[in-house]
Every structure is written in structure tokens, then in C-alpha cells.
Coordinates of C-alpha atoms in Angstrom, one line a residue:
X1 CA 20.7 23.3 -3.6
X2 CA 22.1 23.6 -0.1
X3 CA 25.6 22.4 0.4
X4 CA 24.2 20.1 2.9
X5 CA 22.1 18.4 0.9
X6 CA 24.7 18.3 -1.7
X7 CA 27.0 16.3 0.9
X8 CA 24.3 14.4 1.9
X9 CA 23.7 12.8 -1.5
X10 CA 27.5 12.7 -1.8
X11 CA 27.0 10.3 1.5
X12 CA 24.5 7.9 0.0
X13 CA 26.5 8.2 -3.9
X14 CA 29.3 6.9 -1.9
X15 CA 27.6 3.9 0.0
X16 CA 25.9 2.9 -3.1
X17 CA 29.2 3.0 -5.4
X18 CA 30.7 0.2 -3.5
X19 CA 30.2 -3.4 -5.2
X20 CA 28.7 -4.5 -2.0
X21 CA 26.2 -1.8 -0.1
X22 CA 27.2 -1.7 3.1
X23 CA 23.5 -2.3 5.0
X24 CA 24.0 -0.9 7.9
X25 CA 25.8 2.4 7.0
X26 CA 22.7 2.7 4.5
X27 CA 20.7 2.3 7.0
X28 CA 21.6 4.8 9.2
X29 CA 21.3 7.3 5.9
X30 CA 18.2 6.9 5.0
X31 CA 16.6 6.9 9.1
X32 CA 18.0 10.7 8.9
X33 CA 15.8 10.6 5.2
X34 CA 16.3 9.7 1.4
X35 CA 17.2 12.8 -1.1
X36 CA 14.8 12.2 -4.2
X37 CA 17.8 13.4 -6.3
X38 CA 18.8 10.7 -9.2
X39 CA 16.5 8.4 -8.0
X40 CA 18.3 7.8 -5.0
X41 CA 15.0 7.0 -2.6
X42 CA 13.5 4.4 -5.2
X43 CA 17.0 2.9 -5.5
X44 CA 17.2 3.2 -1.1
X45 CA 13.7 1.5 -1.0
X46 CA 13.8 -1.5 -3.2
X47 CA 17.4 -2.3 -0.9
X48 CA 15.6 -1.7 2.3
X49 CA 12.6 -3.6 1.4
X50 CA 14.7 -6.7 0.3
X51 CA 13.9 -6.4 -3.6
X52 CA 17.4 -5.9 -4.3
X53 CA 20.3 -7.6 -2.6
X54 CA 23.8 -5.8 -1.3
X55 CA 25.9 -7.4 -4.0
X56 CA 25.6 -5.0 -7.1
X57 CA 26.8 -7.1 -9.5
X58 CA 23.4 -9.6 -9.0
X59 CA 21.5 -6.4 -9.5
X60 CA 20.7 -6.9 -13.6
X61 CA 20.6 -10.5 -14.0
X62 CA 17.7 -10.2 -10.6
X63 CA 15.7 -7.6 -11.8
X64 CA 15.2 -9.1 -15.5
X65 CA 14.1 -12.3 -13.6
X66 CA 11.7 -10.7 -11.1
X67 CA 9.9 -8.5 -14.5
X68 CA 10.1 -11.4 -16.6
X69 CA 7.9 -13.3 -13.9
X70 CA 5.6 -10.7 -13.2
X71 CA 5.1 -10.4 -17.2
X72 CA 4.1 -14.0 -16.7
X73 CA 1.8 -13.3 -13.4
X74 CA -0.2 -10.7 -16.4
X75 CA -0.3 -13.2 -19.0
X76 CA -1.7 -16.0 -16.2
X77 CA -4.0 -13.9 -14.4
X78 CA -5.2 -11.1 -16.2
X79 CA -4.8 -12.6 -19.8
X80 CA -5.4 -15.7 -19.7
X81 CA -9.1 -15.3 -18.0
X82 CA -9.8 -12.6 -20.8
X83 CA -9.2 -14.5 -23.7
X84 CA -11.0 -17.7 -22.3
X85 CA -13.8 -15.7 -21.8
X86 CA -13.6 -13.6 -25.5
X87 CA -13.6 -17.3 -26.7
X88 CA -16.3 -18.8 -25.3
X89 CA -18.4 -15.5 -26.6
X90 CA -19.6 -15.0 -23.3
X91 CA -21.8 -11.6 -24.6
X92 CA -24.4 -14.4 -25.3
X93 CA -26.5 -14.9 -22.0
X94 CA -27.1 -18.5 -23.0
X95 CA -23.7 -20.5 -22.6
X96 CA -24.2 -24.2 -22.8
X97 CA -20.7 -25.2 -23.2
X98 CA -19.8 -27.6 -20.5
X99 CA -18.0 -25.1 -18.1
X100 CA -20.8 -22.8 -18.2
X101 CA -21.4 -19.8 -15.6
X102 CA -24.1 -21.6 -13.4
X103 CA -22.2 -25.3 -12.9
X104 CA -21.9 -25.5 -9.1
X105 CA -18.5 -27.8 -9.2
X106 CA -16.0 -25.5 -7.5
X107 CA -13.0 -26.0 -9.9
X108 CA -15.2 -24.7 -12.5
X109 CA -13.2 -21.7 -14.4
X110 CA -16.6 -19.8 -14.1
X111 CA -16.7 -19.9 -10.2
X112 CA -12.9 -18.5 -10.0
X113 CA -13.7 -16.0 -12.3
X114 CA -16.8 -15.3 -10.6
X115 CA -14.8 -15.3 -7.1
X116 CA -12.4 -13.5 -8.4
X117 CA -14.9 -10.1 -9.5
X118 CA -16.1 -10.2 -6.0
X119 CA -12.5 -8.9 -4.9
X120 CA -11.8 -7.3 -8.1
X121 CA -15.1 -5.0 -7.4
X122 CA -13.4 -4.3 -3.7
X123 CA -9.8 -2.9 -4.8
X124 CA -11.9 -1.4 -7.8
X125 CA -13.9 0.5 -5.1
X126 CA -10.6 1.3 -2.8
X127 CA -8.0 2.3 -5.4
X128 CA -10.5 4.4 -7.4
X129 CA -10.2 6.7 -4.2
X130 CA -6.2 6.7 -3.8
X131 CA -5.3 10.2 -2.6
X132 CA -8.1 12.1 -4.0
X133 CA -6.6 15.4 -3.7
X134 CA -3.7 14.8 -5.8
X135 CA -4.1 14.3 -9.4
X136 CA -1.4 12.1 -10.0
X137 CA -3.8 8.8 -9.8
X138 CA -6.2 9.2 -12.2
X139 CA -3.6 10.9 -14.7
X140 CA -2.2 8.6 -17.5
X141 CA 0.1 6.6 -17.4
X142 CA 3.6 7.2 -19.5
X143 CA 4.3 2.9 -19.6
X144 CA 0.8 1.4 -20.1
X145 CA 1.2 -2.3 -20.1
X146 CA 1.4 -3.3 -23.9
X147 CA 0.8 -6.8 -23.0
X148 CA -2.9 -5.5 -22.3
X149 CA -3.6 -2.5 -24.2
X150 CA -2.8 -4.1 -27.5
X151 CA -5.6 -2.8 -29.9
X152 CA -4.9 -6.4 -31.4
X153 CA -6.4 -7.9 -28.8
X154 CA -9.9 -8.9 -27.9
X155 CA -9.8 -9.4 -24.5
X156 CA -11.0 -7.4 -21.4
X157 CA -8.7 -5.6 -18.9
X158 CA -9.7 -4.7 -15.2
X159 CA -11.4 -1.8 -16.2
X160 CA -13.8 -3.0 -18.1
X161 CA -14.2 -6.4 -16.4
X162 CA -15.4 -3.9 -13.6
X163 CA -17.5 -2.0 -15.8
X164 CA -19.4 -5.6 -17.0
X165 CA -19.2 -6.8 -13.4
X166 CA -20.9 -4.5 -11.7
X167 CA -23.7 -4.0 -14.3
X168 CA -24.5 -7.5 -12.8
X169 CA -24.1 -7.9 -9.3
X170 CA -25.2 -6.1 -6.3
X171 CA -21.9 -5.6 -4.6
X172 CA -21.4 -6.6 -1.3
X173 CA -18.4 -4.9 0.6
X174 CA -17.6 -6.0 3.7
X175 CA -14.9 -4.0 5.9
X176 CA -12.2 -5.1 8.5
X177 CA -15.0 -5.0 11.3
X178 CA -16.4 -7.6 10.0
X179 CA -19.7 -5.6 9.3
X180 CA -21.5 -6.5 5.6
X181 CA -23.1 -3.2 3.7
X182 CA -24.7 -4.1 0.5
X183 CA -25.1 -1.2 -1.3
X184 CA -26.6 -1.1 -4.7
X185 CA -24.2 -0.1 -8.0
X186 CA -26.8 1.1 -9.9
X187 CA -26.9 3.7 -6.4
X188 CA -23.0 4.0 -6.6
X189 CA -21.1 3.5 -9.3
X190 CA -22.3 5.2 -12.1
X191 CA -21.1 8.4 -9.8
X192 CA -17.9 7.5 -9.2
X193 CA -17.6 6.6 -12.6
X194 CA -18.6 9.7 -13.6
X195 CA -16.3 11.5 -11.6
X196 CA -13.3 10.3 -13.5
X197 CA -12.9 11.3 -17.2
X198 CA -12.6 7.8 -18.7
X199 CA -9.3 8.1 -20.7
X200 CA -9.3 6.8 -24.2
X201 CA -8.8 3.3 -25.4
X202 CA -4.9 2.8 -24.8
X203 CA -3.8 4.5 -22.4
X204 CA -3.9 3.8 -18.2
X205 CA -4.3 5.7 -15.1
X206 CA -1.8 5.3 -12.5
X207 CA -5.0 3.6 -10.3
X208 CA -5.6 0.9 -12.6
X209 CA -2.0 0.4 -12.7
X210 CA -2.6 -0.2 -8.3
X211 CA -5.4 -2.4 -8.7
X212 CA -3.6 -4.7 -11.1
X213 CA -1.0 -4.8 -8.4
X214 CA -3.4 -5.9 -5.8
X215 CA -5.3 -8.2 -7.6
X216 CA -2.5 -10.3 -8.5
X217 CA -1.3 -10.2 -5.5
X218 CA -4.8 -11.0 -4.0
X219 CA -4.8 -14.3 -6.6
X220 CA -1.3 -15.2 -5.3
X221 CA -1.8 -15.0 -1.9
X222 CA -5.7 -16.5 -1.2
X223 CA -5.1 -17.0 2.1
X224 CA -5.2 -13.2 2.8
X225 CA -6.4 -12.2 -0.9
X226 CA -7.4 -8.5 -0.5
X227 CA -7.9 -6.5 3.2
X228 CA -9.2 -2.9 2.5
X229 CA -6.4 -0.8 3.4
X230 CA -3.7 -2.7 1.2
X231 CA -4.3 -0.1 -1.2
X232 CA -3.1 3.1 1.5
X233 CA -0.3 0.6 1.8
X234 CA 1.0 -0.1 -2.2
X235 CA -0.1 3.6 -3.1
X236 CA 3.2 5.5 -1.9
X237 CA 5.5 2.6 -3.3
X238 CA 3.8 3.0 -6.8
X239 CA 4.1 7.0 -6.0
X240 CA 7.4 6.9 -5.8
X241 CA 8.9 4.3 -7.9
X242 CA 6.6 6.0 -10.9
X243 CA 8.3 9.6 -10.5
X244 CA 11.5 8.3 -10.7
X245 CA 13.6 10.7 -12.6
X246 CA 15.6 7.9 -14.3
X247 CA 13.3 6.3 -16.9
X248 CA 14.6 2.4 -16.7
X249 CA 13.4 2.3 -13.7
X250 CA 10.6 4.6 -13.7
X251 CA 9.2 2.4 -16.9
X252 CA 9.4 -1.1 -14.5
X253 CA 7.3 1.0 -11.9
X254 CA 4.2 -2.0 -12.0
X255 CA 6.5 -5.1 -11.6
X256 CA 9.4 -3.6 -9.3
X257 CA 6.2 -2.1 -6.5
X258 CA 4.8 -5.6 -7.1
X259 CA 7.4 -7.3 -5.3
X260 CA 8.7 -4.2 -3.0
X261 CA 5.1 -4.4 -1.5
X262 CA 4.8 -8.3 -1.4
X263 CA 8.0 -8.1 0.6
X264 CA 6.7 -5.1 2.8
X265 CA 3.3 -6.8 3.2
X266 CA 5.5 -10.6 4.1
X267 CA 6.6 -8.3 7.2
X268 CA 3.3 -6.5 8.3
X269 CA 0.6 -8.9 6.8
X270 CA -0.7 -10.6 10.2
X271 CA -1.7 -6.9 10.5
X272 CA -4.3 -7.6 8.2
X273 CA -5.5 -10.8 9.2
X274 CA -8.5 -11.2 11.8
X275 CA -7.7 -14.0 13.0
X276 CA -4.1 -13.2 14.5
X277 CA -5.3 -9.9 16.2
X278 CA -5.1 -11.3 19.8
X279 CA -1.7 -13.1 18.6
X280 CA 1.9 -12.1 19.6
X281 CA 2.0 -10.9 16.1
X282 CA -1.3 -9.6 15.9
X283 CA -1.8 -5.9 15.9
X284 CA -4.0 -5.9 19.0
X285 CA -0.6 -6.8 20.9
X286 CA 1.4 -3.5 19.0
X287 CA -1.6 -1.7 19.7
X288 CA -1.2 -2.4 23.2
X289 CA 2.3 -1.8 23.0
X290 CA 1.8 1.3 21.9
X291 CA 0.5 1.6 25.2
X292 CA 2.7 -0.1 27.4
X293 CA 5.8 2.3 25.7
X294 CA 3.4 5.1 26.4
X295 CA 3.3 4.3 30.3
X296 CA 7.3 4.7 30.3
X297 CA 7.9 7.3 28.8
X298 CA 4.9 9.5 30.4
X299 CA 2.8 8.0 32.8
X300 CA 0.7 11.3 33.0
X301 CA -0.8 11.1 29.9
X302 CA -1.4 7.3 29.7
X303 CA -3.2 7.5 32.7
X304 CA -5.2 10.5 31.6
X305 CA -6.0 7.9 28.2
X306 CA -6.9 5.0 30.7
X307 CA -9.2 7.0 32.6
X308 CA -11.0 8.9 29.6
X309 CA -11.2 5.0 29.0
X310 CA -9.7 5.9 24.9
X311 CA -8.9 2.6 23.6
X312 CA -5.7 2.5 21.4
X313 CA -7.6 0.2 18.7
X314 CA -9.9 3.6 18.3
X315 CA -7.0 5.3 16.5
X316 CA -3.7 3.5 16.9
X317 CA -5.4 0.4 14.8
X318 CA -5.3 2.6 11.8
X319 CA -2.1 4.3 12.5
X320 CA -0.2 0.8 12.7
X321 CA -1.9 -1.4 9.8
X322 CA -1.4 1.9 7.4
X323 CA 2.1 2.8 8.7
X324 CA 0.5 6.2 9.3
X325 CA -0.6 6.6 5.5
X326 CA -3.9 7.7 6.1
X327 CA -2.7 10.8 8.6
X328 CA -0.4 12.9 6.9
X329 CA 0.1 14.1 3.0
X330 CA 1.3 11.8 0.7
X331 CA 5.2 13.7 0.4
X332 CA 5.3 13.6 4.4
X333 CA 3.9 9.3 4.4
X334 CA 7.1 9.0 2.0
X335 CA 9.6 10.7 4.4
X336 CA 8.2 8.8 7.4
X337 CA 8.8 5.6 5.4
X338 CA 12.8 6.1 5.1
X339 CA 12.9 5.8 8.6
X340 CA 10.3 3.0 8.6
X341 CA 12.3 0.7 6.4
X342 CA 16.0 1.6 7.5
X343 CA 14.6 0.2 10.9
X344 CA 16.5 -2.5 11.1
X345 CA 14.3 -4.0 14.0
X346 CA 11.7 -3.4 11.4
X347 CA 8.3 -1.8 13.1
X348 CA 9.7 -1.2 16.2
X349 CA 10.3 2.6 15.1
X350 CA 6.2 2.8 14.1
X351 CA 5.4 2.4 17.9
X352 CA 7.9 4.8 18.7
X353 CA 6.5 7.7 16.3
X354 CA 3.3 6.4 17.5
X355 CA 4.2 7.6 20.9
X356 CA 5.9 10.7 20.2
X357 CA 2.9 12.1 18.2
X358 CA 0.7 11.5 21.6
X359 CA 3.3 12.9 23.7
X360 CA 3.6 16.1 21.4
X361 CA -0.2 16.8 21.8
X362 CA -0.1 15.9 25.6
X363 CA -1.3 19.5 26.7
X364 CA -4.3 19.0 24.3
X365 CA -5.1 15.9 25.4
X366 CA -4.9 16.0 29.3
X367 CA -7.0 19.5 28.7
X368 CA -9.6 17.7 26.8
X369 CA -12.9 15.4 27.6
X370 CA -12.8 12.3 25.5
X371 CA -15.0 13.2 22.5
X372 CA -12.2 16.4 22.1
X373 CA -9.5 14.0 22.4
X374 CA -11.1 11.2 20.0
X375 CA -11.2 14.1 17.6
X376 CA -7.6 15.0 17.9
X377 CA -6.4 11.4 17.7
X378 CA -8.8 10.3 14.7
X379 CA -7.5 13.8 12.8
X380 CA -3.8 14.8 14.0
X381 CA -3.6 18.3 14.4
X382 CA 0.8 17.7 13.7
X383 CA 1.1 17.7 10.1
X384 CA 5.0 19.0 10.3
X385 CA 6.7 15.1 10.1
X386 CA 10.6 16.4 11.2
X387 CA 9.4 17.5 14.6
X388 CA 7.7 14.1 15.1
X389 CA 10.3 11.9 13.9
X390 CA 12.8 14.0 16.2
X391 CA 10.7 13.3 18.9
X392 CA 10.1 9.6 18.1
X393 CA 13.9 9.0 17.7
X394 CA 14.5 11.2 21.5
X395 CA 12.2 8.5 22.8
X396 CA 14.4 5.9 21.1
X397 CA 17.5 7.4 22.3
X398 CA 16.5 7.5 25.9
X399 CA 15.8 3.9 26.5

């Protein structure tokens, strides 16, 4: 280890060893990026992302609170609707009890369960795919959740509430765009399924571990429920609060990314919701922004954009709603993300190291026709994360 980074983890030991963090000193840390040494970028994030306040001596008494609620969220939503339906021996096609699968009235228990598989199928579809070239999401899971693996128990988790789902229904998928695809399971799912080695009775994958995170989260918060994307969003938090070298927190990876990503998602939500994109908050107005920074800091290369007539929503829609998850590895999205959070203006920094990364490929783009340059933008050729971040923080510097 370089004696550098041995003083820089000496800097951040030293800022988290007071009783009360000092915010903005940590802060300025973690923008420069978080050591993964001891733990220290879990411990960075969950201050960061408001999970855990500045006075350590709250810390114990909070986090027991927060895991002891999300043990009840599990027993609520995932539980509860399993044993109801083991009860009411629902393998019989021929239910006649009074709440029974067809009644029409919408409080019926039957048409929330039913409403609820339609988004279930959706994250089922998204998180199944979560960084495909790295094993680490379909591997087991060290903490499955007792609470629902119990061999005592009869009901159903996710998984196989999926598996029975989708036997059923003809899912229906429909995408930010607002465009509907039906396509048949029979036609996809059996593949996909087949692609994964189911892993025996007991034990989890890391991406079932996601898509309980999202649908509670989706049954908490049925205003937005579940946007396809949500999943690039909660995959790095899980990432990284699951290879935590300490295990106490590595074992409280499920609840602690529950709430770290509510509170990420409470900042960037109205990114995900249709309705707000021509808002102030709306991402059509970052998008343009994105733009507008652009024209500032090189008026060249905008103008080359605005002729080629290359829309920002064509690639900076994705860059801004994902916080750049989708272009680079998963280890390079994680180092991005320290200086993402210790923003303290939040996402300002995201339109920043949105411009830098056009401005590094200016050559390339003012040399190419627009189908070249859609190429480049939809697939960034950059994949080394420092040189963009130094960029993005020159651009900062010379406001």
C-alpha cells in the first residue's frame, strides 16, 4: 500500500473518530474518492446519503430502529401476502371464499396481489439482468433472509411468486417511452430462467436480494411504484454495502441499501416521473442544462451538437436518470458516486462530468457526421473515470 493512500485513510480515520463528523471536511474527502479499506466507503455513503446522522453516539440506537422496521416492511409485504395466500389453498383453481381472485371490488386483497405481480414481473425482468458480466449477482448470498427462507414455512418468496406468475399471465412491459410490448413468457422466460442455475431451496442470490428492495419500495411509494432503471440505480449501493469487509454491516446489506437508496431516490426521483419532465425539476430542464453549461464552457462544440441537430435527451436522458451507471464498469460507477454524493449542491457535479466527457471527445465529435457521433455518445469511448472527473472538477473550478 502506497504511503499515500495510507495517509489518505489516515485523513478520513481521523474525520470519522470525532463524536461529531465534521460534514463538510468529509465531504471534501470523499469528492477526491473513498478508500474501500475497513469499510470506510460503505461507512462514507450511508453519511452522505443521510442514513446516518453526524452525531456518532445516535449511530446504534438509529440503525437498530431503521432494521427493525424494515424487518417489519418483510413481514407486511412479502409475508404477510404469502401466508394469506398458502391459507386460502390457492393451488385450487376453484376459490369460492368471499375475497376470491375474480371479485371486481378494488380493495379486494386479490386485486392488490394481482396489481402487485404486474410490477413484481417488471423488476423480476430488470434485476435478473444486473451487470451481466460480473458474477457477483446471481452468486449466493452469505445473509439470506431467515425471516423467508425458513424451511418451516409454507409460504412463497419473490422467486417463486414469479415463477407461478408468469405461468399465468402474458406480461406486459411497458418502458419509460411510454411504448407497451407484450411479449409472450412462454417466448421469454423459460430462457432466462434457464440461464441462471436455480440455487437450492435456502439460499439467495444477491438479485433477489435487489428485487426485494425494489418491490417494497415500489409498495411504499405507489405514486411512483417501479420506473425501469431503479434497478441501475440500487445495484452499486447493494454492490458495495454487501462487500463490506466488516461483517455487521456487511450482514444488514438488504435493510441499510433500502433506506440509502430511498434517500438517494427522495433527491433524484422526479427523474423518474413522466409527468415532471418539462418541470423545473424535471430532467428535460438538466438535460437542457447540460446544454446550456456546454455553451459556456465551449461554444464550438455545442454549436457543432445544435447543428448535427443531436438532442441531449438522445444520450444525456440516460446519463442523468442513471447517474452514469449504465456507461462505465461497475468499480468505475462506484468511484464516480463519491464525488456524486459528497456534492454538497447535490447533482450539480452530474452536469458537470456530463460536460467534461463531451468536451474530452470534442475532436471526435466536431470530426464526425451525426450517426458517428450518436454512436460515440450512446457508447463512450472514455472508460478511464480520473481523467473525466479531473476534467469535470477544471470546469467546476473555472466558473
Amino acid at each position: 500500500m502506497s504511503r499515500l493512500h495510507q495517509s489518505r485513510i489516515a485523513d478520513f480515520q481521523e474525520v470519522l473518530g470525532e463524536p461529531t463528523v465534521a460534514l463538510s471536511k468529509l465531504r471534501e474527502l470523499c469528492f477526491s474518492g473513498i478508500p474501500f479499506d475497513g469499510g470506510l466507503r460503505c461507512l462514507c455513503w450511508k453519511i452522505l446519503l443521510n442514513y446516518l446522522p453526524v452525531e456518532k453516539a445516535l449511530w446504534s440506537s438509529l440503525l437498530k430502529k431503521q432494521r427493525d422496521l424494515y424487518s417489519q416492511f418483510l413481514k407486511e409485504m412479502i409475508i404477510q401476502p404469502g401466508i394469506a395466500k398458502a391459507n386460502l389453498g390457492v393451488s385450487r383453481e376453484d376459490v369460492t371464499l368471499e375475497d376470491h381472485p375474480l371479485n371486481p371490488n378494488p380493495d379486494s386483497r386479490w386485486n392488490t396481489y394481482f396489481k402487485d405481480n404486474e410490477v413484481l414481473l417488471q423488476i423480476d425482468k430488470d434485476v435478473r439482468r444486473l451487470y451481466p458480466d460480473m458474477a457477483f449477482f446471481q452468486r449466493p448470498t452469505d445473509y439470506p433472509c431467515l425471516l423467508i427462507l425458513d424451511p418451516q414455512n409454507e409460504f412463497e418468496t419473490l422467486r417463486r411468486r414469479v415463477e407461478q406468475t408468469t405461468l399465468k399471465s402474458q406480461t406486459v412491459a411497458r418502458n419509460r417511452s411510454g411504448v407497451t410490448n407484450v411479449s409472450s413468457p412462454l417466448k421469454t422466460t423459460p430462457s432466462s430462467l434457464s440461464e441462471y442455475e436455480v440455487l437450492p431451496n435456502g439460499c439467495e442470490a444477491h438479485w433477489e436480494v435487489v428485487e426485494r428492495i425494489l418491490f417494497i419500495y415500489a409498495k411504499l411509494n405507489p405514486g411512483i411504484a417501479y420506473v425501469q432503471g431503479m434497478n441501475e440505480i440500487v445495484g452499486p449501493l447493494y454492490y458495495t454495502f454487501a462487500t463490506d469487509p466488516n461483517s455487521e454491516w456487511k450482514e444488514h446489506a438488504e435493510a441499510d441499501t433500502f433506506f440509502c437508496f430511498t434517500n438517494l431516490m427522495a433527491e433524484i426521483r422526479d427523474n423518474f416521473i413522466k409527468s415532471l419532465d418539462d418541470s423545473q425539476c424535471g430532467i428535460t430542464y438538466k438535460m437542457e442544462k447540460v446544454y446550456s453549461t456546454l455553451k459556456e464552457k465551449d461554444v464550438e462544440l455545442y454549436l457543432k451538437l445544435q447543428e448535427q441537430n443531436i438532442k441531449p435527451q438522445f444520450f444525456a436522458f440516460r446519463w442523468l436518470t442513471l447517474l452514469l451507471s449504465q456507461e462505465f464498469l461497475l468499480p468505475d460507477v462506484i468511484r464516480i458516486w463519491d464525488s456524486l454524493f459528497a456534492d454538497d449542491k447535490r447533482f450539480d457535479f452530474l452536469l458537470l462530468v456530463c460536460c467534461a466527457m463531451l468536451t474530452l471527445i470534442r475532436d471526435q465529435l466536431l470530426e464526425g457526421d451525426f450517426t458517428l457521433n450518436m454512436r460515440l455518445l450512446q457508447d463512450y469511448p472514455i472508460s478511464d473515470v480520473h481523467l473525466i472527473l479531473k476534467k469535470a472538477k477544471e470546469l467546476q473550478d473555472s466558473k
